[in-house]
């Protein structure tokens, strides 16, 4: 199994190593060697120059199976859970070309399922019941596009604080970034120390090839503009 991928962008050459999750800009000689999968003295020289592992060697993956009847496992499962992911909507304001919902069936009958307030509260209650010995817990908002339900996110945060057992809560949200122009909600997220994960597909030419609005418009510049607003208003928050 090959664990690296060659990338060519505007005459610049890159190699992405999936095993180490690193992207390196490389010269044409090394690019051609990797493209032909040649193992030569120059290959090893370039590998050393770019401080990379031997890409032709597939690392061994070891999977450790947890023993289900182990007391320590049961204790951790029942008392020290750390992360709750709330998938609060299946709606989205983008229509990415590679999305699993981007097909004719979805176009004809979009999936609009949304989490109810009742389910949200039950989920948080259950999570707290199984995380009582965790000093720090994380509650994450996911979709679809979770910023389509800003009021629901606020209600969830309020409920999480109201019922908290004394742990430190870290809120996170995964967004496509189009609705980060709402600075009132950005203020709310900054106040509650959210970690905001924004989906980019790389440089503008790659991102806009696939990540478009429902009417086919590019999104890179809109998202970048929104992030710049946050960086200008909250530079310290943006850095960390």
mmCIF file of C-alpha atoms in Angstrom:
data_model
loop_
_atom_site.group_PDB
_atom_site.id
_atom_site.type_symbol
_atom_site.label_atom_id
_atom_site.label_comp_id
_atom_site.label_asym_id
_atom_site.label_seq_id
_atom_site.Cartn_x
_atom_site.Cartn_y
_atom_site.Cartn_z
ATOM 1 C CA UNK A 1 0.000 0.000 0.000
ATOM 2 C CA UNK A 2 1.465 3.352 -1.072
ATOM 3 C CA UNK A 3 1.258 5.886 1.749
ATOM 4 C CA UNK A 4 2.341 8.965 -0.163
ATOM 5 C CA UNK A 5 0.847 11.126 -2.904
ATOM 6 C CA UNK A 6 2.528 13.414 -5.434
ATOM 7 C CA UNK A 7 1.001 16.842 -6.010
ATOM 8 C CA UNK A 8 1.730 19.257 -8.875
ATOM 9 C CA UNK A 9 0.412 22.822 -8.456
ATOM 10 C CA UNK A 10 1.391 25.547 -10.912
ATOM 11 C CA UNK A 11 4.773 23.900 -11.667
ATOM 12 C CA UNK A 12 5.560 23.463 -7.973
ATOM 13 C CA UNK A 13 6.078 19.888 -6.816
ATOM 14 C CA UNK A 14 4.984 18.439 -3.482
ATOM 15 C CA UNK A 15 4.844 15.046 -1.815
ATOM 16 C CA UNK A 16 2.308 14.245 0.904
ATOM 17 C CA UNK A 17 3.246 11.457 3.327
ATOM 18 C CA UNK A 18 0.033 10.048 4.782
ATOM 19 C CA UNK A 19 1.888 8.010 7.394
ATOM 20 C CA UNK A 20 3.497 11.050 9.031
ATOM 21 C CA UNK A 21 0.830 13.546 7.850
ATOM 22 C CA UNK A 22 3.458 15.853 6.350
ATOM 23 C CA UNK A 23 3.552 17.844 3.113
ATOM 24 C CA UNK A 24 6.957 18.719 1.597
ATOM 25 C CA UNK A 25 7.812 20.927 -1.341
ATOM 26 C CA UNK A 26 10.393 19.035 -3.424
ATOM 27 C CA UNK A 27 12.486 19.615 -6.516
ATOM 28 C CA UNK A 28 11.805 18.171 -9.951
ATOM 29 C CA UNK A 29 14.491 15.471 -9.667
ATOM 30 C CA UNK A 30 12.999 13.992 -6.495
ATOM 31 C CA UNK A 31 9.483 14.320 -7.933
ATOM 32 C CA UNK A 32 10.457 12.313 -11.029
ATOM 33 C CA UNK A 33 12.188 9.647 -8.940
ATOM 34 C CA UNK A 34 9.066 9.188 -6.820
ATOM 35 C CA UNK A 35 6.837 9.216 -9.878
ATOM 36 C CA UNK A 36 8.831 6.346 -11.411
ATOM 37 C CA UNK A 37 9.258 4.682 -7.993
ATOM 38 C CA UNK A 38 12.994 4.307 -8.566
ATOM 39 C CA UNK A 39 15.187 3.182 -5.694
ATOM 40 C CA UNK A 40 18.591 4.724 -6.394
ATOM 41 C CA UNK A 41 21.475 6.462 -4.567
ATOM 42 C CA UNK A 42 19.881 9.803 -5.522
ATOM 43 C CA UNK A 43 16.600 8.674 -3.948
ATOM 44 C CA UNK A 44 18.323 8.072 -0.595
ATOM 45 C CA UNK A 45 20.246 11.320 -0.938
ATOM 46 C CA UNK A 46 17.031 13.260 -1.514
ATOM 47 C CA UNK A 47 15.253 11.429 1.289
ATOM 48 C CA UNK A 48 17.992 12.539 3.665
ATOM 49 C CA UNK A 49 18.005 16.087 2.258
ATOM 50 C CA UNK A 50 14.260 16.489 2.834
ATOM 51 C CA UNK A 51 14.402 14.641 6.176
ATOM 52 C CA UNK A 52 11.849 12.087 5.076
ATOM 53 C CA UNK A 53 11.400 8.422 5.807
ATOM 54 C CA UNK A 54 11.892 5.841 3.066
ATOM 55 C CA UNK A 55 8.581 6.276 1.265
ATOM 56 C CA UNK A 56 8.903 2.916 -0.468
ATOM 57 C CA UNK A 57 8.786 1.063 2.825
ATOM 58 C CA UNK A 58 5.257 0.521 4.072
ATOM 59 C CA UNK A 59 5.237 0.801 7.891
ATOM 60 C CA UNK A 60 3.709 -1.960 9.935
ATOM 61 C CA UNK A 61 0.479 -0.974 11.638
ATOM 62 C CA UNK A 62 -0.212 -2.513 15.005
ATOM 63 C CA UNK A 63 -3.720 -2.622 16.423
ATOM 64 C CA UNK A 64 -4.089 -3.232 20.135
ATOM 65 C CA UNK A 65 -7.410 -4.832 20.977
ATOM 66 C CA UNK A 66 -8.754 -3.730 24.342
ATOM 67 C CA UNK A 67 -9.891 -6.609 26.521
ATOM 68 C CA UNK A 68 -13.583 -5.928 27.058
ATOM 69 C CA UNK A 69 -13.898 -7.623 30.439
ATOM 70 C CA UNK A 70 -10.877 -5.847 31.849
ATOM 71 C CA UNK A 71 -11.817 -3.913 35.006
ATOM 72 C CA UNK A 72 -9.772 -0.893 33.967
ATOM 73 C CA UNK A 73 -11.580 -0.734 30.617
ATOM 74 C CA UNK A 74 -15.003 -0.885 32.279
ATOM 75 C CA UNK A 75 -14.032 1.790 34.771
ATOM 76 C CA UNK A 76 -12.806 4.146 32.058
ATOM 77 C CA UNK A 77 -15.835 3.503 29.838
ATOM 78 C CA UNK A 78 -18.263 4.236 32.657
ATOM 79 C CA UNK A 79 -16.489 7.114 34.394
ATOM 80 C CA UNK A 80 -13.860 8.898 32.312
ATOM 81 C CA UNK A 81 -15.295 9.562 28.853
ATOM 82 C CA UNK A 82 -13.903 12.794 27.471
ATOM 83 C CA UNK A 83 -15.602 13.757 24.191
ATOM 84 C CA UNK A 84 -19.224 14.143 23.108
ATOM 85 C CA UNK A 85 -19.978 14.907 19.451
ATOM 86 C CA UNK A 86 -23.420 16.387 18.767
ATOM 87 C CA UNK A 87 -24.389 16.004 15.110
ATOM 88 C CA UNK A 88 -27.027 18.700 15.189
ATOM 89 C CA UNK A 89 -28.136 18.981 11.550
ATOM 90 C CA UNK A 90 -27.832 17.316 8.162
ATOM 91 C CA UNK A 91 -28.545 20.584 6.343
ATOM 92 C CA UNK A 92 -25.683 22.417 4.634
ATOM 93 C CA UNK A 93 -25.304 25.705 2.777
ATOM 94 C CA UNK A 94 -22.619 24.231 0.504
ATOM 95 C CA UNK A 95 -22.742 21.466 -2.074
ATOM 96 C CA UNK A 96 -19.228 20.038 -2.316
ATOM 97 C CA UNK A 97 -18.639 17.887 -5.364
ATOM 98 C CA UNK A 98 -17.185 14.955 -3.412
ATOM 99 C CA UNK A 99 -19.726 15.004 -0.558
ATOM 100 C CA UNK A 100 -21.519 11.717 0.091
ATOM 101 C CA UNK A 101 -24.835 13.599 -0.170
ATOM 102 C CA UNK A 102 -23.958 15.062 -3.579
ATOM 103 C CA UNK A 103 -26.019 12.719 -5.716
ATOM 104 C CA UNK A 104 -29.332 12.770 -7.568
ATOM 105 C CA UNK A 105 -31.222 11.119 -4.705
ATOM 106 C CA UNK A 106 -30.125 13.833 -2.293
ATOM 107 C CA UNK A 107 -30.889 16.604 -4.780
ATOM 108 C CA UNK A 108 -34.410 15.218 -5.224
ATOM 109 C CA UNK A 109 -35.013 14.675 -1.503
ATOM 110 C CA UNK A 110 -32.526 16.582 0.693
ATOM 111 C CA UNK A 111 -31.914 15.178 4.154
ATOM 112 C CA UNK A 112 -33.076 17.749 6.677
ATOM 113 C CA UNK A 113 -32.887 15.721 9.890
ATOM 114 C CA UNK A 114 -32.052 17.815 12.927
ATOM 115 C CA UNK A 115 -31.288 17.027 16.559
ATOM 116 C CA UNK A 116 -34.065 18.000 18.948
ATOM 117 C CA UNK A 117 -33.502 19.868 22.187
ATOM 118 C CA UNK A 118 -34.745 16.811 24.085
ATOM 119 C CA UNK A 119 -32.124 14.541 22.481
ATOM 120 C CA UNK A 120 -29.399 17.139 23.055
ATOM 121 C CA UNK A 121 -30.178 17.274 26.766
ATOM 122 C CA UNK A 122 -30.330 13.486 27.080
ATOM 123 C CA UNK A 123 -26.987 13.195 25.268
ATOM 124 C CA UNK A 124 -25.282 15.711 27.569
ATOM 125 C CA UNK A 125 -26.808 14.097 30.673
ATOM 126 C CA UNK A 126 -25.593 10.660 29.576
ATOM 127 C CA UNK A 127 -22.151 12.047 28.721
ATOM 128 C CA UNK A 128 -21.774 13.709 32.109
ATOM 129 C CA UNK A 129 -22.910 10.521 33.819
ATOM 130 C CA UNK A 130 -20.028 8.675 32.148
ATOM 131 C CA UNK A 131 -17.388 11.397 32.479
ATOM 132 C CA UNK A 132 -17.674 12.288 36.163
ATOM 133 C CA UNK A 133 -14.002 11.549 36.861
ATOM 134 C CA UNK A 134 -12.648 13.455 33.853
ATOM 135 C CA UNK A 135 -11.232 16.856 34.789
ATOM 136 C CA UNK A 136 -11.596 18.200 31.233
ATOM 137 C CA UNK A 137 -14.424 17.277 28.844
ATOM 138 C CA UNK A 138 -15.076 18.325 25.257
ATOM 139 C CA UNK A 139 -18.424 18.910 23.574
ATOM 140 C CA UNK A 140 -18.255 19.188 19.804
ATOM 141 C CA UNK A 141 -20.847 20.501 17.333
ATOM 142 C CA UNK A 142 -20.974 18.862 13.932
ATOM 143 C CA UNK A 143 -23.199 18.642 10.863
ATOM 144 C CA UNK A 144 -24.069 19.266 8.031
ATOM 145 C CA UNK A 145 -23.252 22.868 8.753
ATOM 146 C CA UNK A 146 -23.758 23.456 12.504
ATOM 147 C CA UNK A 147 -23.734 27.262 12.158
ATOM 148 C CA UNK A 148 -27.128 26.964 10.451
ATOM 149 C CA UNK A 149 -28.368 26.293 14.017
ATOM 150 C CA UNK A 150 -26.641 28.998 16.021
ATOM 151 C CA UNK A 151 -29.490 29.282 18.537
ATOM 152 C CA UNK A 152 -29.371 25.534 19.131
ATOM 153 C CA UNK A 153 -25.609 25.726 19.766
ATOM 154 C CA UNK A 154 -26.222 28.498 22.309
ATOM 155 C CA UNK A 155 -28.915 26.453 24.082
ATOM 156 C CA UNK A 156 -26.579 23.452 24.188
ATOM 157 C CA UNK A 157 -23.749 25.511 25.696
ATOM 158 C CA UNK A 158 -26.104 26.969 28.310
ATOM 159 C CA UNK A 159 -27.387 23.508 29.240
ATOM 160 C CA UNK A 160 -23.846 22.102 29.382
ATOM 161 C CA UNK A 161 -22.868 24.791 31.886
ATOM 162 C CA UNK A 162 -26.073 24.419 33.921
ATOM 163 C CA UNK A 163 -25.661 20.675 34.424
ATOM 164 C CA UNK A 164 -21.876 20.484 34.567
ATOM 165 C CA UNK A 165 -20.350 18.454 37.411
ATOM 166 C CA UNK A 166 -17.387 20.779 37.908
ATOM 167 C CA UNK A 167 -15.224 19.779 34.951
ATOM 168 C CA UNK A 168 -13.546 22.214 32.596
ATOM 169 C CA UNK A 169 -15.586 22.223 29.361
ATOM 170 C CA UNK A 170 -13.922 22.694 25.979
ATOM 171 C CA UNK A 171 -16.361 23.447 23.164
ATOM 172 C CA UNK A 172 -15.429 22.762 19.551
ATOM 173 C CA UNK A 173 -17.228 23.282 16.260
ATOM 174 C CA UNK A 174 -16.516 22.135 12.701
ATOM 175 C CA UNK A 175 -17.718 24.585 10.063
ATOM 176 C CA UNK A 176 -17.272 25.371 6.388
ATOM 177 C CA UNK A 177 -16.742 29.016 7.431
ATOM 178 C CA UNK A 178 -19.354 30.701 5.242
ATOM 179 C CA UNK A 179 -21.412 31.869 8.230
ATOM 180 C CA UNK A 180 -18.477 33.151 10.278
ATOM 181 C CA UNK A 181 -19.413 36.641 9.051
ATOM 182 C CA UNK A 182 -21.906 36.741 11.940
ATOM 183 C CA UNK A 183 -19.682 38.571 14.425
ATOM 184 C CA UNK A 184 -22.294 38.447 17.183
ATOM 185 C CA UNK A 185 -22.032 34.660 17.194
ATOM 186 C CA UNK A 186 -18.245 34.849 16.832
ATOM 187 C CA UNK A 187 -18.274 36.985 20.001
ATOM 188 C CA UNK A 188 -20.226 34.203 21.708
ATOM 189 C CA UNK A 189 -17.739 31.543 20.599
ATOM 190 C CA UNK A 190 -14.749 33.621 21.672
ATOM 191 C CA UNK A 191 -16.349 34.299 25.055
ATOM 192 C CA UNK A 192 -16.825 30.545 25.539
ATOM 193 C CA UNK A 193 -13.330 29.709 24.247
ATOM 194 C CA UNK A 194 -14.477 27.566 21.318
ATOM 195 C CA UNK A 195 -11.996 25.703 19.165
ATOM 196 C CA UNK A 196 -13.187 26.472 15.621
ATOM 197 C CA UNK A 197 -12.214 23.996 12.907
ATOM 198 C CA UNK A 198 -12.665 25.407 9.395
ATOM 199 C CA UNK A 199 -12.698 23.191 6.301
ATOM 200 C CA UNK A 200 -10.215 24.231 3.630
ATOM 201 C CA UNK A 201 -9.104 22.056 0.724
ATOM 202 C CA UNK A 202 -5.774 23.825 0.283
ATOM 203 C CA UNK A 203 -4.998 26.797 -1.968
ATOM 204 C CA UNK A 204 -7.761 28.678 -3.765
ATOM 205 C CA UNK A 205 -7.395 26.806 -7.068
ATOM 206 C CA UNK A 206 -7.986 23.437 -5.362
ATOM 207 C CA UNK A 207 -10.553 24.552 -2.791
ATOM 208 C CA UNK A 208 -12.845 26.264 -5.302
ATOM 209 C CA UNK A 209 -12.718 23.289 -7.656
ATOM 210 C CA UNK A 210 -14.891 21.249 -5.297
ATOM 211 C CA UNK A 211 -16.203 23.360 -2.397
ATOM 212 C CA UNK A 212 -18.962 25.496 -3.849
ATOM 213 C CA UNK A 213 -22.275 26.983 -2.771
ATOM 214 C CA UNK A 214 -25.522 25.382 -3.879
ATOM 215 C CA UNK A 215 -25.692 27.781 -6.837
ATOM 216 C CA UNK A 216 -22.132 26.902 -7.887
ATOM 217 C CA UNK A 217 -20.241 29.909 -6.528
ATOM 218 C CA UNK A 218 -16.680 29.706 -5.245
ATOM 219 C CA UNK A 219 -16.191 29.923 -1.465
ATOM 220 C CA UNK A 220 -12.466 30.336 -0.762
ATOM 221 C CA UNK A 221 -12.375 34.144 -0.719
ATOM 222 C CA UNK A 222 -15.575 34.415 1.339
ATOM 223 C CA UNK A 223 -14.219 32.065 4.021
ATOM 224 C CA UNK A 224 -10.814 33.769 4.033
ATOM 225 C CA UNK A 225 -12.446 37.178 4.425
ATOM 226 C CA UNK A 226 -14.490 35.903 7.382
ATOM 227 C CA UNK A 227 -11.393 34.483 9.079
ATOM 228 C CA UNK A 228 -9.521 37.749 8.561
ATOM 229 C CA UNK A 229 -12.339 39.577 10.372
ATOM 230 C CA UNK A 230 -11.912 37.254 13.357
ATOM 231 C CA UNK A 231 -8.131 37.622 13.263
ATOM 232 C CA UNK A 232 -8.423 41.427 13.208
ATOM 233 C CA UNK A 233 -10.904 41.592 16.075
ATOM 234 C CA UNK A 234 -9.476 38.767 18.216
ATOM 235 C CA UNK A 235 -5.773 38.362 17.328
ATOM 236 C CA UNK A 236 -4.871 36.396 20.475
ATOM 237 C CA UNK A 237 -7.836 34.053 20.121
ATOM 238 C CA UNK A 238 -7.009 33.532 16.437
ATOM 239 C CA UNK A 239 -3.381 32.628 17.199
ATOM 240 C CA UNK A 240 -4.253 30.025 19.803
#
